[in-house]
mmCIF file of C-alpha atoms in Angstrom:
data_model
loop_
_atom_site.group_PDB
_atom_site.id
_atom_site.type_symbol
_atom_site.label_atom_id
_atom_site.label_comp_id
_atom_site.label_asym_id
_atom_site.label_seq_id
_atom_site.Cartn_x
_atom_site.Cartn_y
_atom_site.Cartn_z
ATOM 1 C CA ILE A 255 119.949 100.524 90.645
ATOM 2 C CA ASN A 256 123.677 102.434 91.959
ATOM 3 C CA ARG A 257 124.412 99.549 94.300
ATOM 4 C CA VAL A 258 123.811 96.766 91.864
ATOM 5 C CA ASN A 259 125.979 98.399 89.619
ATOM 6 C CA ALA A 260 128.689 98.464 92.528
ATOM 7 C CA LEU A 261 128.541 94.914 93.116
ATOM 8 C CA TYR A 262 128.604 93.406 89.502
ATOM 9 C CA ASN A 263 131.840 92.290 88.611
ATOM 10 C CA PRO A 264 132.215 92.458 84.596
ATOM 11 C CA ASN A 265 135.364 90.545 84.718
ATOM 12 C CA ALA A 266 134.284 87.884 86.738
ATOM 13 C CA GLU A 267 134.979 84.725 86.084
ATOM 14 C CA ASN A 268 131.251 84.251 85.259
ATOM 15 C CA PRO A 269 130.159 88.040 84.570
ATOM 16 C CA ARG A 270 126.442 86.851 83.809
ATOM 17 C CA ALA A 271 126.033 85.047 87.050
ATOM 18 C CA SER A 272 127.775 88.132 88.945
ATOM 19 C CA LEU A 273 125.354 90.488 87.756
ATOM 20 C CA SER A 274 122.473 87.981 88.484
ATOM 21 C CA GLN A 275 123.482 88.015 91.997
ATOM 22 C CA ALA A 276 124.297 91.541 92.024
ATOM 23 C CA PHE A 277 120.736 92.020 91.039
ATOM 24 C CA VAL A 278 119.202 90.777 94.031
ATOM 25 C CA GLU A 279 121.768 91.812 96.759
ATOM 26 C CA GLY A 280 121.371 95.212 95.267
ATOM 27 C CA PHE A 281 117.919 95.615 95.215
ATOM 28 C CA GLU A 282 117.485 94.308 98.769
ATOM 29 C CA THR A 283 115.657 96.221 101.215
ATOM 30 C CA LEU A 284 116.121 95.143 104.648
ATOM 31 C CA PRO A 285 119.708 92.565 104.080
ATOM 32 C CA TRP A 286 119.596 91.509 107.802
ATOM 33 C CA LEU A 287 117.353 88.554 107.195
ATOM 34 C CA SER A 288 119.362 87.068 104.260
ATOM 35 C CA SER A 289 123.036 87.596 106.005
ATOM 36 C CA LEU A 290 121.919 84.736 108.773
ATOM 37 C CA PRO A 291 124.249 81.999 108.314
ATOM 38 C CA MET A 292 121.523 79.346 108.209
ATOM 39 C CA PHE A 293 119.431 80.963 105.540
ATOM 40 C CA GLN A 294 122.596 80.814 103.401
ATOM 41 C CA ASP A 295 121.053 78.265 100.635
ATOM 42 C CA VAL A 296 117.918 79.741 100.723
ATOM 43 C CA LYS A 297 117.664 83.206 101.429
ATOM 44 C CA LYS A 298 116.586 84.366 97.909
ATOM 45 C CA TYR A 299 113.237 82.397 98.530
ATOM 46 C CA LEU A 300 113.141 83.851 102.286
ATOM 47 C CA PRO A 301 109.737 86.429 102.183
ATOM 48 C CA ARG A 302 110.300 89.613 102.697
ATOM 49 C CA PRO A 303 108.891 92.396 104.547
ATOM 50 C CA ASN A 304 104.989 93.531 103.254
ATOM 51 C CA TRP A 305 102.597 95.918 104.966
ATOM 52 C CA ARG A 306 98.752 97.584 104.913
ATOM 53 C CA ILE A 307 97.892 100.420 107.652
ATOM 54 C CA THR A 308 94.488 101.654 108.235
ATOM 55 C CA TRP A 309 94.148 104.523 110.458
ATOM 56 C CA ASP A 310 90.452 104.427 111.287
ATOM 57 C CA GLY A 311 88.440 106.999 114.107
ATOM 58 C CA LEU A 312 90.020 110.489 112.409
ATOM 59 C CA GLU A 313 86.576 111.900 112.509
ATOM 60 C CA LYS A 314 87.524 111.493 116.454
ATOM 61 C CA ILE A 315 90.112 114.373 116.375
ATOM 62 C CA LEU A 316 88.847 117.380 117.548
ATOM 63 C CA PHE A 317 90.001 119.015 114.137
ATOM 64 C CA PHE A 318 87.856 116.953 112.322
ATOM 65 C CA LYS A 319 84.591 116.494 114.475
ATOM 66 C CA SER A 320 82.574 118.716 112.625
ATOM 67 C CA LEU A 321 83.595 118.023 109.238
ATOM 68 C CA ALA A 322 82.819 114.268 108.604
ATOM 69 C CA GLN A 323 81.013 111.277 109.530
ATOM 70 C CA ARG A 324 83.834 108.971 109.063
ATOM 71 C CA ILE A 325 87.999 109.361 108.221
ATOM 72 C CA SER A 326 90.297 106.933 107.705
ATOM 73 C CA LEU A 327 94.003 106.898 106.206
ATOM 74 C CA ASP A 328 95.330 104.138 103.875
ATOM 75 C CA HIS A 329 99.417 102.845 103.603
ATOM 76 C CA ALA A 330 100.372 99.969 101.788
ATOM 77 C CA TYR A 331 103.621 98.605 100.489
ATOM 78 C CA SER A 332 104.467 95.528 98.614
ATOM 79 C CA SER A 333 107.098 93.861 96.917
ATOM 80 C CA THR A 334 107.570 90.375 94.701
ATOM 81 C CA TYR A 335 110.406 88.853 93.296
ATOM 82 C CA THR A 336 110.634 86.786 89.933
ATOM 83 C CA GLU A 337 112.670 84.517 88.561
ATOM 84 C CA GLY A 338 112.777 82.414 85.375
ATOM 85 C CA TRP A 339 114.923 79.663 84.778
ATOM 86 C CA LYS A 340 115.924 75.758 82.942
ATOM 87 C CA LEU A 341 117.748 73.208 83.681
ATOM 88 C CA THR A 342 120.367 72.299 80.411
ATOM 89 C CA ARG A 343 121.403 68.842 79.726
ATOM 90 C CA GLU A 344 124.280 68.661 82.276
ATOM 91 C CA GLY A 345 121.928 69.252 85.056
ATOM 92 C CA ASN A 346 123.036 73.121 85.703
ATOM 93 C CA GLN A 347 120.322 75.806 86.781
ATOM 94 C CA GLU A 348 120.293 78.315 84.147
ATOM 95 C CA ILE A 349 118.464 81.622 84.577
ATOM 96 C CA GLN A 350 116.146 83.252 82.090
ATOM 97 C CA THR A 351 114.666 86.330 83.580
ATOM 98 C CA GLN A 352 114.886 88.184 86.816
ATOM 99 C CA ARG A 353 112.208 91.060 87.856
ATOM 100 C CA ILE A 354 112.165 93.043 91.148
ATOM 101 C CA GLU A 355 108.738 94.986 91.263
ATOM 102 C CA TYR A 356 107.533 97.006 94.802
ATOM 103 C CA GLY A 357 105.669 99.771 95.557
ATOM 104 C CA PHE A 358 103.384 101.605 97.375
ATOM 105 C CA THR A 359 99.961 101.144 96.359
ATOM 106 C CA PRO A 360 98.641 103.672 98.148
ATOM 107 C CA PHE A 361 101.434 105.434 98.975
ATOM 108 C CA ALA A 362 98.498 107.581 101.090
ATOM 109 C CA GLY A 363 94.720 107.363 100.304
ATOM 110 C CA LEU A 364 91.969 109.128 102.627
ATOM 111 C CA ASN A 365 88.529 108.217 102.442
ATOM 112 C CA ILE A 366 85.737 110.430 103.787
ATOM 113 C CA THR A 367 82.479 109.703 104.738
ATOM 114 C CA PHE A 368 80.445 113.411 104.950
ATOM 115 C CA GLY A 369 77.389 114.373 106.983
ATOM 116 C CA GLU A 370 74.175 114.038 105.880
ATOM 117 C CA LEU A 371 73.660 116.724 102.864
ATOM 118 C CA TRP A 372 70.651 117.224 101.262
ATOM 119 C CA GLY A 373 68.966 114.263 102.844
ATOM 120 C CA GLY A 374 71.593 111.767 100.800
ATOM 121 C CA ASN A 375 74.990 110.736 101.555
ATOM 122 C CA LEU A 376 78.465 112.640 100.412
ATOM 123 C CA SER A 377 81.992 110.494 100.521
ATOM 124 C CA GLY A 378 85.017 110.656 98.775
ATOM 125 C CA SER A 379 88.595 109.296 98.674
ATOM 126 C CA ILE A 380 91.789 110.802 97.275
ATOM 127 C CA LYS A 381 94.992 108.265 96.561
ATOM 128 C CA PHE A 382 98.602 108.438 95.380
ATOM 129 C CA SER A 383 100.227 105.607 94.142
ATOM 130 C CA SER A 384 103.662 104.618 92.935
ATOM 131 C CA ARG A 385 105.215 101.667 91.366
ATOM 132 C CA THR A 386 107.939 100.811 90.244
ATOM 133 C CA THR A 387 109.716 97.509 87.983
ATOM 134 C CA TYR A 388 113.437 95.964 87.220
ATOM 135 C CA ASP A 389 113.369 93.739 84.409
ATOM 136 C CA LEU A 390 116.805 92.587 83.970
ATOM 137 C CA GLY A 391 118.083 91.104 80.509
ATOM 138 C CA LEU A 392 120.823 88.574 81.351
ATOM 139 C CA SER A 393 121.513 88.267 77.581
ATOM 140 C CA THR A 394 121.954 92.170 76.641
ATOM 141 C CA ASN A 395 123.537 93.044 80.644
ATOM 142 C CA ASN A 396 120.449 95.587 80.431
ATOM 143 C CA ILE A 397 118.116 96.174 82.820
ATOM 144 C CA ASN A 398 115.219 98.166 82.688
ATOM 145 C CA GLU A 399 113.078 100.265 85.114
ATOM 146 C CA THR A 400 109.415 100.843 84.462
ATOM 147 C CA LEU A 401 108.412 103.872 86.543
ATOM 148 C CA SER A 402 104.404 104.531 87.718
ATOM 149 C CA ASN A 403 102.946 107.601 89.658
ATOM 150 C CA ASP A 404 99.325 108.058 89.780
ATOM 151 C CA ILE A 405 96.925 109.881 91.632
ATOM 152 C CA GLY A 406 93.295 109.719 91.621
ATOM 153 C CA PHE A 407 89.959 111.083 93.535
ATOM 154 C CA THR A 408 86.323 109.784 93.623
ATOM 155 C CA ALA A 409 83.519 111.828 95.658
ATOM 156 C CA THR A 410 80.233 110.730 94.926
ATOM 157 C CA TYR A 411 76.543 112.011 96.441
ATOM 158 C CA SER A 412 73.678 109.085 96.749
ATOM 159 C CA LYS A 413 70.270 109.462 98.142
ATOM 160 C CA SER A 414 67.408 107.117 98.457
ATOM 161 C CA GLY A 415 63.743 107.883 97.828
ATOM 162 C CA PHE A 416 64.373 110.567 95.128
ATOM 163 C CA GLU A 417 60.899 111.284 93.418
ATOM 164 C CA VAL A 418 60.803 111.454 89.832
ATOM 165 C CA PRO A 419 57.486 112.051 88.158
ATOM 166 C CA LEU A 420 56.657 109.544 85.480
ATOM 167 C CA PHE A 421 53.417 109.114 83.397
ATOM 168 C CA GLY A 422 51.821 110.867 86.203
ATOM 169 C CA VAL A 423 52.782 108.667 88.959
ATOM 170 C CA SER A 424 55.689 110.092 91.427
ATOM 171 C CA LEU A 425 58.373 107.091 92.038
ATOM 172 C CA LYS A 426 60.855 107.255 94.750
ATOM 173 C CA ASN A 427 63.833 105.720 94.006
ATOM 174 C CA ASP A 428 67.847 105.478 94.607
ATOM 175 C CA ILE A 429 69.938 108.096 92.536
ATOM 176 C CA GLU A 430 73.774 108.753 92.680
ATOM 177 C CA PHE A 431 75.947 111.254 90.882
ATOM 178 C CA LEU A 432 79.958 110.334 91.287
ATOM 179 C CA ILE A 433 82.819 112.022 89.611
ATOM 180 C CA SER A 434 86.165 110.086 89.212
ATOM 181 C CA TYR A 435 89.920 111.544 88.214
ATOM 182 C CA THR A 436 93.090 109.684 87.660
ATOM 183 C CA SER A 437 96.540 110.698 86.284
ATOM 184 C CA THR A 438 98.910 108.335 85.600
ATOM 185 C CA LYS A 439 102.610 108.817 84.567
ATOM 186 C CA ASN A 440 104.848 105.919 83.150
ATOM 187 C CA SER A 441 108.146 105.917 82.161
ATOM 188 C CA ILE A 442 110.928 103.194 80.984
ATOM 189 C CA VAL A 443 114.676 103.856 81.399
ATOM 190 C CA ARG A 444 117.106 101.193 80.620
ATOM 191 C CA PHE A 445 120.495 101.002 81.842
ATOM 192 C CA GLU A 446 123.714 99.348 80.438
ATOM 193 C CA MET A 447 125.219 98.034 82.925
ATOM 194 C CA ASP A 448 128.142 97.078 80.713
ATOM 195 C CA ASN A 449 128.204 101.265 80.386
ATOM 196 C CA PHE A 450 126.118 102.631 83.285
ATOM 197 C CA THR A 451 125.341 105.866 83.650
ATOM 198 C CA GLU A 452 122.934 107.030 87.046
ATOM 199 C CA GLU A 453 120.464 108.634 84.908
ATOM 200 C CA GLY A 454 119.948 105.786 82.301
ATOM 201 C CA ILE A 455 118.514 106.036 78.836
ATOM 202 C CA PRO A 456 115.338 106.981 78.491
ATOM 203 C CA GLN A 457 112.990 104.558 76.288
ATOM 204 C CA ASP A 458 109.196 106.225 76.637
ATOM 205 C CA GLY A 459 106.920 107.798 78.478
ATOM 206 C CA THR A 460 103.304 108.651 78.836
ATOM 207 C CA THR A 461 100.953 110.728 81.227
ATOM 208 C CA ARG A 462 97.245 109.291 81.091
ATOM 209 C CA THR A 463 94.270 111.206 82.512
ATOM 210 C CA THR A 464 91.108 110.187 82.939
ATOM 211 C CA ILE A 465 87.905 111.982 83.860
ATOM 212 C CA GLU A 466 84.628 110.282 84.567
ATOM 213 C CA PRO A 467 81.203 112.015 85.542
ATOM 214 C CA ARG A 468 78.474 109.542 85.911
ATOM 215 C CA ILE A 469 74.309 109.610 87.252
ATOM 216 C CA LYS A 470 73.089 106.423 87.925
ATOM 217 C CA TYR A 471 69.110 106.473 89.215
ATOM 218 C CA THR A 472 67.937 102.552 90.298
ATOM 219 C CA ILE A 473 64.050 102.265 89.933
ATOM 220 C CA SER A 474 63.985 98.762 91.802
ATOM 221 C CA SER A 475 66.594 95.814 92.940
ATOM 222 C CA LYS A 476 66.027 94.302 89.217
ATOM 223 C CA VAL A 477 66.290 97.608 86.771
ATOM 224 C CA SER A 478 68.981 100.511 86.984
ATOM 225 C CA LEU A 479 70.504 103.121 84.533
ATOM 226 C CA SER A 480 72.927 105.491 84.064
ATOM 227 C CA ILE A 481 74.478 108.147 81.842
ATOM 228 C CA PHE A 482 78.058 108.902 81.624
ATOM 229 C CA TYR A 483 80.882 110.643 80.248
ATOM 230 C CA LYS A 484 84.382 109.954 79.903
ATOM 231 C CA ARG A 485 87.059 111.853 78.834
ATOM 232 C CA SER A 486 90.807 110.437 78.430
ATOM 233 C CA THR A 487 93.540 111.851 77.260
ATOM 234 C CA VAL A 488 97.713 110.197 76.567
ATOM 235 C CA GLU A 489 100.109 112.567 76.243
ATOM 236 C CA PRO A 490 103.826 111.364 75.643
ATOM 237 C CA GLU A 491 106.683 112.231 77.389
ATOM 238 C CA GLY A 492 110.479 111.810 76.790
ATOM 239 C CA ALA A 493 111.608 109.648 73.772
ATOM 240 C CA ALA A 494 107.521 108.441 73.601
ATOM 241 C CA ARG A 495 107.391 107.522 69.541
ATOM 242 C CA ILE A 496 103.118 107.882 70.308
ATOM 243 C CA PRO A 497 101.231 110.704 69.008
ATOM 244 C CA PRO A 498 99.104 112.501 71.619
ATOM 245 C CA THR A 499 95.312 111.712 71.293
ATOM 246 C CA THR A 500 92.157 112.415 72.826
ATOM 247 C CA THR A 501 89.431 109.957 73.483
ATOM 248 C CA ASN A 502 85.733 111.503 74.612
ATOM 249 C CA GLU A 503 83.131 108.640 74.975
ATOM 250 C CA ALA A 504 79.280 109.527 76.190
ATOM 251 C CA GLY A 505 76.505 106.617 76.597
ATOM 252 C CA LEU A 506 73.784 105.533 78.453
ATOM 253 C CA ASP A 507 73.996 101.987 80.538
ATOM 254 C CA VAL A 508 70.552 100.392 81.387
ATOM 255 C CA ASN A 509 70.516 97.345 83.454
ATOM 256 C CA ILE A 510 67.620 94.683 83.588
ATOM 257 C CA THR A 511 68.077 91.391 85.688
ATOM 258 C CA ILE A 512 65.503 88.906 84.528
ATOM 259 C CA GLN A 513 64.849 86.061 86.731
#
């Protein structure tokens, strides 16, 4: 955002065009491709690097050998540029909206499958992700930054052949225990490009936290039931005007497949 402000010339012949161009160039992470002369006319339409890395086989490292059957690590980066424009009656292209969105989804994700435990399988994952979106308002010369950080984990224990006595008959079916937790922090900051400050003006912010334990019992391939409890909280931050809230849900899901 500081580079966008440095490239923007409010005294240019066309300040709106200057800000639009500064928005594209200022957020460019790897500008070497667009600087090549052969790509000057189409540089903003060229795809930029996005990647995903999965590292399997970590359980083979000496430190992890006695800990789990399978361990993998995930890392991914993605980015998009979106532009909306219209043609005037004179045939000129007039940009209406511009958006830059990028993030690590996840920045780091760890997946673990443990060895057999009490005749069943235990697995879990933990992930941290971060995503940022910048929206340019050409009519107001403002840029809104939306930042989202979230961390979450899940743990699952499943067992086949779980025996439950029912009406005098012992049924051997599948059972699964699952618990999940997520915490997401969102914030919105407005940057006024004609009166720029590095801190911007906070607009809104919330922290949402959800925890959900669930037990799923599979009687057959066509009949299953789940008991769950879900607790969600929303805490306002910064200039947010919404009140803090807490929601509790509990229920029973019964799924029957009829063919």
